[in-house]
mmCIF file of C-alpha atoms and ligand atoms in Angstrom:
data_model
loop_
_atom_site.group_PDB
_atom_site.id
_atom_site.type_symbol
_atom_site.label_atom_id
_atom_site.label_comp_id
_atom_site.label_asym_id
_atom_site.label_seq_id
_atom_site.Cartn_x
_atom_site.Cartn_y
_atom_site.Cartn_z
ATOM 1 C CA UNK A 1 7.110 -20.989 -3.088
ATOM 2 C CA UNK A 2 5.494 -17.920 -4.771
ATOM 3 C CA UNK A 3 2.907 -15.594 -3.647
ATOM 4 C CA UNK A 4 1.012 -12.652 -4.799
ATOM 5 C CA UNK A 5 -0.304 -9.556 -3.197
ATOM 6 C CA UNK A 6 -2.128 -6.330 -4.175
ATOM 7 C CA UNK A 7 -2.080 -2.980 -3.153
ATOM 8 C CA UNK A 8 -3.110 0.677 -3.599
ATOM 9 C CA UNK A 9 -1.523 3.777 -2.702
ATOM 10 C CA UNK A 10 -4.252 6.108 -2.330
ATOM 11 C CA UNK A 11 -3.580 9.834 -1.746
ATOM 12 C CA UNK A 12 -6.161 12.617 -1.390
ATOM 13 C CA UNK A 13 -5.901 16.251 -2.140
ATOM 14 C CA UNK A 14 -5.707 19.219 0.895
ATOM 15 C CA UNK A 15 -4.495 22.900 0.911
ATOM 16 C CA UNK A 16 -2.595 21.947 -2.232
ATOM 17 C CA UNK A 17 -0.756 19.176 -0.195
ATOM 18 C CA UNK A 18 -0.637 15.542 -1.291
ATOM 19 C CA UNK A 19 -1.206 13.146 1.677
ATOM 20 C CA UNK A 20 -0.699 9.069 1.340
ATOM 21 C CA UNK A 21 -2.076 6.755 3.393
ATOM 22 C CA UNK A 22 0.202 4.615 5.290
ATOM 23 C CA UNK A 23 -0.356 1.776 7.546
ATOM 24 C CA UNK A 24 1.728 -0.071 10.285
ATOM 25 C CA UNK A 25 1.762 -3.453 10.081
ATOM 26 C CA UNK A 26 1.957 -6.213 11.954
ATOM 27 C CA UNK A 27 5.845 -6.263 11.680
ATOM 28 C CA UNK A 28 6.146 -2.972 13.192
ATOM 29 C CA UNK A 29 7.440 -0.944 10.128
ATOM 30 C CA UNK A 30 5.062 1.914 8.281
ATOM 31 C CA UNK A 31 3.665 0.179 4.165
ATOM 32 C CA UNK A 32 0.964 0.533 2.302
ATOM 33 C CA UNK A 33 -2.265 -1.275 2.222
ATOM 34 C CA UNK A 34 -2.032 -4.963 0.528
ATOM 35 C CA UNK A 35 -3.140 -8.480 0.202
ATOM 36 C CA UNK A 36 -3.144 -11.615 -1.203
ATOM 37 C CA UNK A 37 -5.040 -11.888 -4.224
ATOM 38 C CA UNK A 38 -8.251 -14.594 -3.737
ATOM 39 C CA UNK A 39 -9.696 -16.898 -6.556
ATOM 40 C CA UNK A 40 -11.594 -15.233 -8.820
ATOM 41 C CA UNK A 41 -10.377 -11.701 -7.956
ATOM 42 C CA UNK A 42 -8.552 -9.201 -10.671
ATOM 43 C CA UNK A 43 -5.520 -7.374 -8.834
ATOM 44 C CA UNK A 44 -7.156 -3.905 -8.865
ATOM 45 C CA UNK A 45 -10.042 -5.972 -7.181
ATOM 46 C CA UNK A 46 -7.831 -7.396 -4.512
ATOM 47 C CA UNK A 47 -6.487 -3.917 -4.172
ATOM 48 C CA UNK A 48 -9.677 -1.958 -3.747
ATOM 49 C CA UNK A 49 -10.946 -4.862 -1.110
ATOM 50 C CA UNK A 50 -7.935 -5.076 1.012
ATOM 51 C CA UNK A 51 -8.114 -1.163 1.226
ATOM 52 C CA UNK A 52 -11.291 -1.387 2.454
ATOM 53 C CA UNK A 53 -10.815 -4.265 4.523
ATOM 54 C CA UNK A 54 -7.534 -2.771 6.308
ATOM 55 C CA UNK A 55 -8.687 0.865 6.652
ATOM 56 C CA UNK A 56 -12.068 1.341 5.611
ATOM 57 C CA UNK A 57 -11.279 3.639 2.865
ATOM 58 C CA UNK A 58 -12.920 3.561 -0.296
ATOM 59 C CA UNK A 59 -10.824 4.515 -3.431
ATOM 60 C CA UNK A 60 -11.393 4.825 -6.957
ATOM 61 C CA UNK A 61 -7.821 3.293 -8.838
ATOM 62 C CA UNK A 62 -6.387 5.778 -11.437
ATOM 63 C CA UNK A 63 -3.385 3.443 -12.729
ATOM 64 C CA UNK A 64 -0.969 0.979 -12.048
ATOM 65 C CA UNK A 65 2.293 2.161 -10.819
ATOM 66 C CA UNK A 66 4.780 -0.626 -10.543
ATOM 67 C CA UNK A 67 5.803 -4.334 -8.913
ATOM 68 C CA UNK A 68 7.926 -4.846 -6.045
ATOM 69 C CA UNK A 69 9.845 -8.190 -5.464
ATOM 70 C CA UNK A 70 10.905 -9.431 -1.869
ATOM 71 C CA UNK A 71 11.747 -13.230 -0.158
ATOM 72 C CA UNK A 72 11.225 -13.751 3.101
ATOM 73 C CA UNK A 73 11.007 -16.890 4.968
ATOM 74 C CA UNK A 74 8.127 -18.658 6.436
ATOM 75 C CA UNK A 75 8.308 -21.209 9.403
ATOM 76 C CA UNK A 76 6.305 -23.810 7.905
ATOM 77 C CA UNK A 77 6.696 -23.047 4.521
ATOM 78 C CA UNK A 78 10.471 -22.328 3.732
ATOM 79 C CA UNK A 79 11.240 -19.414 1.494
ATOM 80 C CA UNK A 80 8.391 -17.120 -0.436
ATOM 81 C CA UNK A 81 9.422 -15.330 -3.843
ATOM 82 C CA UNK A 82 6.784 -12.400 -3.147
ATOM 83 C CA UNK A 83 5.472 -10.156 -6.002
ATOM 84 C CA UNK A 84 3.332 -7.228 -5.080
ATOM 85 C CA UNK A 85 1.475 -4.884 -7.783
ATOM 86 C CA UNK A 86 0.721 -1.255 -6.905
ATOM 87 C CA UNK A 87 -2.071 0.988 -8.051
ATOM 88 C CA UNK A 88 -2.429 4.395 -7.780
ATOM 89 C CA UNK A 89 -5.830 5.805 -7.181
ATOM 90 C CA UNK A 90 -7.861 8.834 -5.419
ATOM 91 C CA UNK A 91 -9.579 8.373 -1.827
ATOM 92 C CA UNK A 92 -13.383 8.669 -2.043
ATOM 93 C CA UNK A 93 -13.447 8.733 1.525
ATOM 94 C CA UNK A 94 -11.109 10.329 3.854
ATOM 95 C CA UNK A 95 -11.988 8.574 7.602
ATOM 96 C CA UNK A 96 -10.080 6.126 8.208
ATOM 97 C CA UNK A 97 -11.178 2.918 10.295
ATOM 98 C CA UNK A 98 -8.144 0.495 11.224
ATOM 99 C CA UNK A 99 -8.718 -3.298 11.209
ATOM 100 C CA UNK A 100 -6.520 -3.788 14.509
ATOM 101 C CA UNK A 101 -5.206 -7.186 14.732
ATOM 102 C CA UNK A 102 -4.850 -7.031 10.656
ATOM 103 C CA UNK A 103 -2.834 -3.696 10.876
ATOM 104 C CA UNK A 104 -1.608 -2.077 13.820
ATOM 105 C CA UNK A 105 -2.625 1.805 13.043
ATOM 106 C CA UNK A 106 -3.042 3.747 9.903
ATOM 107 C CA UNK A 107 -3.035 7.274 9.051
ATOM 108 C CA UNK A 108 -2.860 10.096 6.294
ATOM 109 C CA UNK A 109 1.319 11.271 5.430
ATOM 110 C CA UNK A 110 2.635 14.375 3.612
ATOM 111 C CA UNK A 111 4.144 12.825 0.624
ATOM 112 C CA UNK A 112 7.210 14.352 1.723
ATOM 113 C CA UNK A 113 7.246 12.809 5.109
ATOM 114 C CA UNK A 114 5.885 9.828 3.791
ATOM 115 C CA UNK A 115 9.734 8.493 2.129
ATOM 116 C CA UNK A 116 11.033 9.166 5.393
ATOM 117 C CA UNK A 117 8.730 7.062 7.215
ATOM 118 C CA UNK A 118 8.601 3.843 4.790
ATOM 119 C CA UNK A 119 9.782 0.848 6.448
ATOM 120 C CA UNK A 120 11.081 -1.110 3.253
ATOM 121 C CA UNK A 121 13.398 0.308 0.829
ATOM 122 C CA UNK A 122 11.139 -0.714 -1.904
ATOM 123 C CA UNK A 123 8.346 1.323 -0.658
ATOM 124 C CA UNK A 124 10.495 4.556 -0.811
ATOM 125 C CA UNK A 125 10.848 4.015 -4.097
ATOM 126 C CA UNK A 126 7.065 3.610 -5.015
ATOM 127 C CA UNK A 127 6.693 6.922 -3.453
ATOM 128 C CA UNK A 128 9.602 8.181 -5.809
ATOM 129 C CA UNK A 129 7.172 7.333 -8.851
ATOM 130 C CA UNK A 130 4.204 8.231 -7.413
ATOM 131 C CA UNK A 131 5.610 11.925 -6.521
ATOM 132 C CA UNK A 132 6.345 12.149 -10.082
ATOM 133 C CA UNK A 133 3.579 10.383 -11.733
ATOM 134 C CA UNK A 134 1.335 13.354 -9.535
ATOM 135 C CA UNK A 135 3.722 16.253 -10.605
ATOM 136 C CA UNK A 136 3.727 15.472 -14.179
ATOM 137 C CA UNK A 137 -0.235 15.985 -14.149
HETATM 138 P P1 LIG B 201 -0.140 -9.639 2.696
HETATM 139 O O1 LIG B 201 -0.305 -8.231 3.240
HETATM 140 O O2 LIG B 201 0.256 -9.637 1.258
HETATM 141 O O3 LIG B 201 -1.280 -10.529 3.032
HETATM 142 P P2 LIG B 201 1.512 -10.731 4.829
HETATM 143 O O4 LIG B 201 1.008 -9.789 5.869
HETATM 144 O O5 LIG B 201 1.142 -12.165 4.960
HETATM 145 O O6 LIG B 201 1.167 -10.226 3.384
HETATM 146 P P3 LIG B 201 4.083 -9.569 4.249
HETATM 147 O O7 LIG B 201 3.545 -8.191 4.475
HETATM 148 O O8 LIG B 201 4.539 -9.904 2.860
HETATM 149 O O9 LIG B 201 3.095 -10.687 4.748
HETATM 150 O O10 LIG B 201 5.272 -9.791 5.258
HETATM 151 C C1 LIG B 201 6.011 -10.997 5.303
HETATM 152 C C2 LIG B 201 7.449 -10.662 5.687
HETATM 153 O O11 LIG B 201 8.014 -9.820 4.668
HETATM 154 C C3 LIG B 201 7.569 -9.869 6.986
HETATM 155 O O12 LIG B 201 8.762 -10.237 7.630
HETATM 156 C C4 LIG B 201 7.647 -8.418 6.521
HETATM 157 O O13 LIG B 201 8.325 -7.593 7.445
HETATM 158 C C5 LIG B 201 8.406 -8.564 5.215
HETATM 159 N N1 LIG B 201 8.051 -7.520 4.224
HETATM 160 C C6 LIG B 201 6.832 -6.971 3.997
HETATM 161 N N2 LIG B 201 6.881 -6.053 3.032
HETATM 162 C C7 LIG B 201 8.166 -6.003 2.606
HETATM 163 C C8 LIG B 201 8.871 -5.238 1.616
HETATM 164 N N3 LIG B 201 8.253 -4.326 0.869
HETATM 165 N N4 LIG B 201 10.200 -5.468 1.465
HETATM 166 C C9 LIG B 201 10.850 -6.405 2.223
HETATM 167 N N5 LIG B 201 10.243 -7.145 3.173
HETATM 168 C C10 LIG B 201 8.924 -6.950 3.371
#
């Protein structure tokens, strides 16, 4: 079985530093905002909402950065082939408002600190690009 999410890494600007917003999910390990993309729905869309949704930030997307692939496997529905898109964009708002029971905390990262603190291998690599898609500005 397939299945789709969406998500944004959304960074904001202070002191010259560049700070990402991470969350923790439910599975204990430190991501990025995402979600499963509803009927209807572009993926920047499903981005931007699950953004909100999760943390209460608002974000205006810049670009798309890249896909990640993972399986995992579901009681009840066997193996998932997952395929999540990533955008890049700017926080319009900067206080952030967890969903608990959604996520289990969220906060602003260093970019720097924020490869060390990825829970998925995959993530750490998003970060990779998104360091240099910010330094080649
Ligand atoms: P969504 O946020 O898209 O609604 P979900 O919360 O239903 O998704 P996932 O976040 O995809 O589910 O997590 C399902 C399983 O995959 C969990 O065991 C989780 O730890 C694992 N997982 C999540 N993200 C990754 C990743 N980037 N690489 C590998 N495994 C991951």
């Amino acid at each position: 079985m397939k299945e789709i999410s969406s998500g944004c890494i959304v960074y904001k600007i202070e002191n010259n530093d560049v700070y990402l917003l991470m969350i923790l999910d439910r599975f204990g390990k430190w991501t990025f905002p995402k979600g499963k993309i509803e009927e209807g729905e572009s993926l920047e869309e499903t981005a931007i909402r699950e953004l909100e949704e999760e943390t209460g930030i608002k974000v205006k997307i810049e670009q798309y950065i890249r896909e990640t692939n993972y399986s995992y496997t579901d009681e009840n529905r066997g193996t998932i082939e997952k395929t999540v898109y990533w955008y890049l964009g700017r926080a319009e708002s900067e206080e952030i408002n967890p969903r608990y029971g959604e996520i289990k905390e969220a906060k602003w990262v260093q970019i720097d600190f924020a490869t060390e603190l990825c829970g998925y291998d995959s993530d750490r690599d998003t970060v990779r690009e998104v360091y240099k898609i910010l330094s080649d500005r």
